[in-house]
Each structure stands twice: as structure tokens, then as C-alpha cells.
Short mmCIF file of C-alpha atoms in Angstrom, two decimals:
data_model
loop_
_atom_site.label_atom_id
_atom_site.label_comp_id
_atom_site.label_asym_id
_atom_site.label_seq_id
_atom_site.Cartn_x
_atom_site.Cartn_y
_atom_site.Cartn_z
CA UNK X 178 19.70 -7.11 -7.86
CA UNK X 179 16.34 -5.87 -8.81
CA UNK X 180 14.29 -4.43 -6.02
CA UNK X 181 10.81 -3.13 -6.36
CA UNK X 182 8.25 -1.18 -4.62
CA UNK X 183 4.70 -1.77 -6.14
CA UNK X 184 1.40 -0.24 -4.80
CA UNK X 185 -0.82 -1.42 -7.07
CA UNK X 186 -4.21 -0.34 -8.00
CA UNK X 187 -8.25 -1.01 -7.18
CA UNK X 188 -10.83 -2.86 -8.77
CA UNK X 189 -14.76 -3.20 -7.75
CA UNK X 190 -15.83 -6.73 -7.70
CA UNK X 191 -18.88 -8.42 -9.43
CA UNK X 192 -18.87 -11.09 -11.20
CA UNK X 193 -16.84 -14.55 -12.36
CA UNK X 194 -13.28 -15.99 -11.69
CA UNK X 195 -11.75 -18.66 -9.69
CA UNK X 196 -8.24 -19.03 -8.58
CA UNK X 197 -7.06 -22.61 -10.28
CA UNK X 198 -6.55 -25.17 -7.45
CA UNK X 199 -6.33 -22.86 -4.30
CA UNK X 200 -9.16 -20.59 -3.94
CA UNK X 201 -12.72 -22.29 -3.98
CA UNK X 202 -15.49 -19.95 -5.07
CA UNK X 203 -18.05 -20.66 -2.82
CA UNK X 204 -21.17 -22.13 -4.15
CA UNK X 205 -23.72 -19.86 -2.89
CA UNK X 206 -23.85 -15.77 -2.25
CA UNK X 207 -21.62 -14.48 0.19
CA UNK X 208 -23.13 -13.16 3.66
CA UNK X 209 -23.16 -9.32 2.95
CA UNK X 210 -20.53 -7.63 4.95
CA UNK X 211 -18.25 -10.46 5.64
CA UNK X 212 -14.43 -10.88 4.63
CA UNK X 213 -11.53 -13.14 5.18
CA UNK X 214 -7.56 -13.56 5.00
CA UNK X 215 -4.74 -15.57 5.06
CA UNK X 216 -1.24 -15.27 4.79
CA UNK X 217 0.27 -17.97 2.80
CA UNK X 218 -1.14 -20.99 0.75
CA UNK X 219 0.61 -23.64 -1.33
CA UNK X 220 -0.67 -26.69 -3.45
CA UNK X 221 2.31 -28.16 -5.74
CA UNK X 222 3.62 -31.20 -6.76
CA UNK X 223 7.54 -30.74 -7.39
CA UNK X 224 9.57 -32.83 -9.46
CA UNK X 225 12.61 -35.09 -7.93
CA UNK X 226 15.79 -32.85 -7.19
CA UNK X 227 13.77 -29.62 -6.80
CA UNK X 228 13.69 -29.91 -2.86
CA UNK X 229 15.41 -33.42 -2.29
CA UNK X 230 16.32 -36.03 -4.35
CA UNK X 231 12.37 -37.55 -4.65
CA UNK X 232 9.34 -35.79 -5.87
CA UNK X 233 7.68 -34.13 -2.99
CA UNK X 234 3.80 -33.02 -2.82
CA UNK X 235 2.95 -30.01 -0.55
CA UNK X 236 -0.53 -29.05 0.65
CA UNK X 237 -0.28 -26.47 3.19
CA UNK X 238 -3.85 -25.34 3.48
CA UNK X 239 -4.28 -21.50 4.30
CA UNK X 240 -1.65 -20.20 6.91
CA UNK X 241 -2.53 -17.19 9.34
CA UNK X 242 -6.48 -17.63 8.25
CA UNK X 243 -9.00 -14.95 9.96
CA UNK X 244 -12.37 -14.17 8.86
CA UNK X 245 -15.60 -12.61 10.20
CA UNK X 246 -16.52 -16.00 11.73
CA UNK X 247 -13.32 -15.73 13.77
CA UNK X 248 -10.83 -15.33 14.85
CA UNK X 249 -10.53 -11.59 13.50
CA UNK X 250 -6.89 -11.78 13.55
CA UNK X 251 -3.96 -14.38 13.11
CA UNK X 252 0.04 -14.87 13.01
CA UNK X 253 2.76 -17.35 12.49
CA UNK X 254 6.42 -16.03 13.21
CA UNK X 255 9.08 -17.74 11.63
CA UNK X 256 7.23 -19.83 9.25
CA UNK X 257 8.82 -22.21 7.01
CA UNK X 258 6.52 -23.87 4.44
CA UNK X 259 8.98 -27.05 3.80
CA UNK X 260 11.36 -25.17 1.36
CA UNK X 261 8.44 -23.49 -0.35
CA UNK X 262 8.78 -20.16 1.61
CA UNK X 263 10.66 -18.92 4.75
CA UNK X 264 9.10 -15.81 6.11
CA UNK X 265 9.48 -13.62 9.59
CA UNK X 266 6.04 -13.00 10.05
CA UNK X 267 3.00 -13.89 8.38
CA UNK X 268 -0.55 -12.32 9.51
CA UNK X 269 -4.02 -11.30 8.68
CA UNK X 270 -6.72 -9.66 9.73
CA UNK X 271 -10.38 -8.79 9.00
CA UNK X 272 -12.49 -6.01 10.64
CA UNK X 273 -16.16 -5.28 9.84
CA UNK X 274 -16.91 -1.47 9.77
CA UNK X 275 -20.62 -0.75 9.78
CA UNK X 276 -22.17 -3.04 7.08
CA UNK X 277 -18.94 -3.38 5.26
CA UNK X 278 -15.53 -4.99 5.96
CA UNK X 279 -11.80 -4.53 5.63
CA UNK X 280 -9.68 -7.56 5.00
CA UNK X 281 -5.73 -7.23 4.94
CA UNK X 282 -2.91 -10.37 4.96
CA UNK X 283 0.76 -9.30 5.32
CA UNK X 284 4.20 -11.26 4.79
CA UNK X 285 7.19 -9.90 6.48
CA UNK X 286 10.75 -10.71 5.18
CA UNK X 287 9.70 -13.68 2.74
CA UNK X 288 12.16 -15.72 0.77
CA UNK X 289 10.76 -18.47 -1.78
CA UNK X 290 13.75 -21.10 -2.04
CA UNK X 291 11.51 -23.61 -4.49
CA UNK X 292 12.08 -20.68 -7.13
CA UNK X 293 15.84 -20.11 -6.89
CA UNK X 294 17.07 -22.87 -9.85
CA UNK X 295 15.00 -20.48 -12.11
CA UNK X 296 15.94 -17.02 -11.03
CA UNK X 297 19.63 -17.90 -10.35
CA UNK X 298 19.86 -16.95 -6.95
CA UNK X 299 17.74 -16.21 -3.76
CA UNK X 300 14.10 -14.58 -4.54
CA UNK X 301 12.94 -12.50 -1.91
CA UNK X 302 10.69 -9.57 -0.84
CA UNK X 303 10.58 -7.35 2.20
CA UNK X 304 7.22 -6.50 2.32
CA UNK X 305 4.09 -8.53 0.75
CA UNK X 306 0.37 -7.18 1.50
CA UNK X 307 -3.18 -7.84 0.34
CA UNK X 308 -6.34 -5.73 1.25
CA UNK X 309 -9.74 -5.18 -0.06
CA UNK X 310 -12.46 -3.19 1.50
CA UNK X 311 -16.13 -2.84 0.90
CA UNK X 312 -18.35 -0.01 1.40
CA UNK X 313 -21.76 1.05 0.39
CA UNK X 314 -19.96 2.26 -2.34
CA UNK X 315 -18.33 -1.09 -3.69
CA UNK X 316 -15.43 -3.22 -3.22
CA UNK X 317 -11.89 -2.11 -3.72
CA UNK X 318 -8.78 -3.93 -3.80
CA UNK X 319 -4.81 -3.41 -3.78
CA UNK X 320 -1.77 -4.86 -3.22
CA UNK X 321 1.72 -3.50 -1.79
CA UNK X 322 4.78 -5.55 -2.40
CA UNK X 323 8.33 -4.01 -1.69
CA UNK X 324 11.82 -5.28 -2.25
CA UNK X 325 10.87 -7.83 -4.83
CA UNK X 326 13.92 -9.62 -6.67
CA UNK X 327 12.84 -12.22 -9.00
CA UNK X 328 16.04 -12.73 -10.59
CA UNK X 329 16.05 -13.88 -14.26
CA UNK X 330 12.46 -15.07 -13.99
CA UNK X 331 11.88 -10.95 -15.25
CA UNK X 332 11.06 -8.08 -13.92
CA UNK X 333 7.72 -7.21 -11.96
CA UNK X 334 5.80 -4.51 -14.17
CA UNK X 335 5.34 -1.11 -12.50
CA UNK X 336 1.99 -0.53 -13.59
CA UNK X 337 -0.73 0.35 -11.42
CA UNK X 338 -3.41 -2.15 -12.93
CA UNK X 339 -4.05 -5.36 -11.35
CA UNK X 340 -3.22 -8.57 -12.95
CA UNK X 341 0.03 -8.10 -13.90
CA UNK X 342 2.24 -10.90 -14.85
CA UNK X 343 5.75 -11.93 -15.39
CA UNK X 344 7.28 -15.55 -15.88
CA UNK X 345 9.35 -18.24 -17.83
CA UNK X 346 7.10 -19.57 -20.74
CA UNK X 347 6.09 -23.32 -19.84
CA UNK X 348 7.81 -23.19 -16.22
CA UNK X 349 6.32 -20.43 -14.05
CA UNK X 350 3.79 -17.60 -14.57
CA UNK X 351 3.60 -15.16 -11.42
CA UNK X 352 0.49 -12.83 -11.21
CA UNK X 353 1.18 -9.46 -8.99
CA UNK X 354 -1.95 -8.27 -7.45
CA UNK X 355 -3.97 -10.37 -8.95
CA UNK X 356 -7.88 -9.48 -8.30
CA UNK X 357 -10.74 -12.04 -8.94
CA UNK X 358 -14.36 -11.06 -9.47
CA UNK X 359 -16.05 -13.77 -7.55
CA UNK X 360 -19.75 -15.12 -8.67
CA UNK X 361 -21.02 -14.95 -5.67
CA UNK X 362 -20.47 -10.77 -5.48
CA UNK X 363 -17.24 -11.06 -3.44
CA UNK X 364 -13.78 -9.55 -4.46
CA UNK X 365 -10.30 -11.61 -3.57
CA UNK X 366 -7.24 -9.93 -3.70
CA UNK X 367 -3.66 -11.91 -3.95
CA UNK X 368 -0.44 -9.94 -3.63
CA UNK X 369 1.19 -12.67 -5.57
CA UNK X 370 0.12 -15.68 -7.07
CA UNK X 371 3.11 -18.13 -8.37
CA UNK X 372 1.35 -20.91 -10.81
CA UNK X 373 4.23 -23.77 -11.54
CA UNK X 374 3.46 -25.05 -15.00
CA UNK X 375 5.14 -28.47 -15.32
CA UNK X 376 5.54 -29.64 -18.66
CA UNK X 377 8.56 -31.31 -19.66
CA UNK X 378 11.03 -28.36 -20.36
CA UNK X 379 14.68 -28.50 -18.78
CA UNK X 380 14.28 -26.68 -15.53
CA UNK X 381 10.58 -27.60 -14.83
CA UNK X 382 9.86 -27.48 -11.12
CA UNK X 383 6.75 -29.43 -11.17
CA UNK X 384 3.24 -27.96 -10.95
CA UNK X 385 0.63 -26.12 -8.67
CA UNK X 386 0.26 -23.15 -6.98
CA UNK X 387 1.56 -20.88 -4.31
CA UNK X 388 -0.40 -17.70 -2.89
CA UNK X 389 1.26 -14.95 -1.00
CA UNK X 390 -1.01 -12.87 1.08
CA UNK X 391 -4.74 -13.27 0.21
CA UNK X 392 -7.77 -10.96 1.30
CA UNK X 393 -11.24 -11.62 0.13
CA UNK X 394 -14.62 -8.91 0.86
CA UNK X 395 -18.19 -9.43 0.19
CA UNK X 396 -20.33 -6.60 -0.67
CA UNK X 397 -21.12 -4.02 2.22
CA UNK X 398 -24.82 -4.97 3.76
CA UNK X 399 -27.64 -2.40 2.29
CA UNK X 400 -28.90 0.35 4.59
CA UNK X 401 -31.92 -0.44 6.11
CA UNK X 402 -34.95 1.83 5.57
CA UNK X 403 -35.77 3.38 8.98
CA UNK X 404 -38.21 2.19 10.85
CA UNK X 405 -39.14 4.72 13.38
CA UNK X 406 -42.65 5.43 13.32
CA UNK X 407 -44.03 9.12 12.10
CA UNK X 408 -44.76 11.32 14.71
CA UNK X 409 -48.12 12.01 16.17
CA UNK X 410 -50.31 14.65 14.85
CA UNK X 411 -53.25 15.89 15.93
CA UNK X 412 -56.21 16.50 13.64
CA UNK X 413 -57.86 19.99 13.68
CA UNK X 414 -61.33 20.39 15.46
CA UNK X 415 -64.00 19.01 13.18
CA UNK X 416 -61.91 17.02 10.85
CA UNK X 417 -62.40 13.87 9.67
CA UNK X 418 -58.99 11.99 9.37
CA UNK X 419 -60.98 8.78 8.65
CA UNK X 420 -62.01 10.04 5.21
CA UNK X 421 -65.62 9.34 5.90
CA UNK X 422 -68.55 8.91 8.11
CA UNK X 423 -69.68 10.93 11.16
CA UNK X 424 -66.81 12.48 13.09
CA UNK X 425 -66.99 12.04 17.20
CA UNK X 426 -64.95 14.11 19.35
CA UNK X 427 -64.64 12.40 23.00
CA UNK X 428 -63.79 14.69 25.84
CA UNK X 429 -62.76 13.29 29.07
CA UNK X 430 -65.05 13.72 31.96
CA UNK X 431 -64.25 17.04 34.18
CA UNK X 432 -62.11 18.48 31.35
CA UNK X 433 -62.70 22.49 30.87
CA UNK X 434 -64.70 22.15 27.91
CA UNK X 435 -67.46 20.36 29.93
CA UNK X 436 -67.47 21.35 33.37
CA UNK X 437 -69.62 18.78 34.39
CA UNK X 438 -68.92 15.84 31.51
CA UNK X 439 -72.04 16.73 29.84
CA UNK X 440 -70.58 16.17 26.46
CA UNK X 441 -68.91 12.55 27.64
CA UNK X 442 -69.13 10.20 24.63
CA UNK X 443 -68.72 7.89 27.25
CA UNK X 444 -71.16 8.86 29.78
CA UNK X 445 -74.32 6.86 30.82
#
């Protein structure tokens, strides 16, 4: 059995991409310092015989979803996704840090029964984590996958760079540490993105996408310039800070300089 521990690398998000069929790229710019995360999502159409005698369409939405708009964290325990995924725990968390944000998603003790026919046995992982963080320096993303066994599908690359793929041509493609630079400036990190490729090949399961552990971060808010008023200064006697015209100095009545107030400019 192949068991893998991956700590995948970082990337800075700025430009364009979209996660096909699962994650929609926002039409407008993301709010600075905002973020979101979810544990799992599936939108697939399975062929007859894969999970039962009849064909099956599954659209789960985003499971255990959190965001800066609320809730800040979410979790699901012992969550089955109609034979696609079982997990001991699925969770996500989003936390704002000053002008930036940290988004995380995690799946613990996961199995993917839907991939068993291709893998020749159970497909499982102890931990599937995704994380992104935005600061004034930019946005970084990373994934951690522990104990992943894909059987005959292949060995997950042990490289540190994002967007490593493994799979069976025409049947399934699995992207590890998928990092998508969205056109609104945000970065999306998907720890695992499983794409069923459909087709008419023997062993085909169907078509669609399963995303496991996803985190998105918008760029941090720019630091606002200080709006504190400048300290007051006293002009030297006889100077003209207005830059022109006759300089007039008014001394309060009774001040030591006047005694009787004879130099008071307001005296009638």
C-alpha cells in the first residue's frame, strides 16, 4: 500500500483561472481582507453500476462552509456523501488578521469509495488540509495530505510545487495542491481536486468534480495613511506664517505683556 505525506508549497495569487464545475470565479473584485473555506464539494454524474444499478447525479454544495461574512467556522462529523466520500470529521475556519485573512479547511480519516473500481481497492487519506493566508506582502497557499493511497491510479508526486497531477487517461485526473489565481485577485487552494473524465472507455465512472478541502483568500486591505493632525507649532514673534500682509499679534487683556491691556487688539 502506498502511503504518502505531502507538505506542498506556496504561491502568490494575482490573475486568472477557474475551477471547472465546482468553484465559480466571482464577477466582481473580492472585498479586501475577505476569505472563505469549505471541507468538501461534489458535482458528478455517475454511470450505472458505479454506485448502484442506476446512474446517479450528485450535487452536494459546499460542506462545512465558513467565511468572513459568517459563520467563521463550521464542521461536520461522520459525514457520508452518498458513497463518494466518508470522513471522520470535515471542518473549516476563517480568521481575519489585521487587514488580511487566514482560511483553512480539513478532512480527517477520509475514504473515497467511488474511486475503488479504478484503484483496485480502498482509496483513503488520514489528513487532507488546505490553507491560504493574505498579508501586506501578498497571498500564499499550501496543502498537507497525509497517508494518501491511490492504488492503481498512481503515486502522488512528492514535489513541492502547486498543481501536481496524477490519474488514468480518459478516466480520472487528480490534482494535488491545486492553486487557482482568480481574476478578482483572490487565491483558491484545493488540497485535492478529483475530476471524472467521462468518456466511453472500459472502467469509466462518469463525469464531474470532487473537491476536498478548499480555502480562498482575497488580498489584504491596504494600510491607510495616518490621519492624525500635525502637532501645533508656535510662530516666532514678528514672523508672518501667512506669507504676506501685516502681522498682527493679539495679547489677552491683563497678560503680563500689557499690564493694563493697552495692547489688546480687541480693546475698544
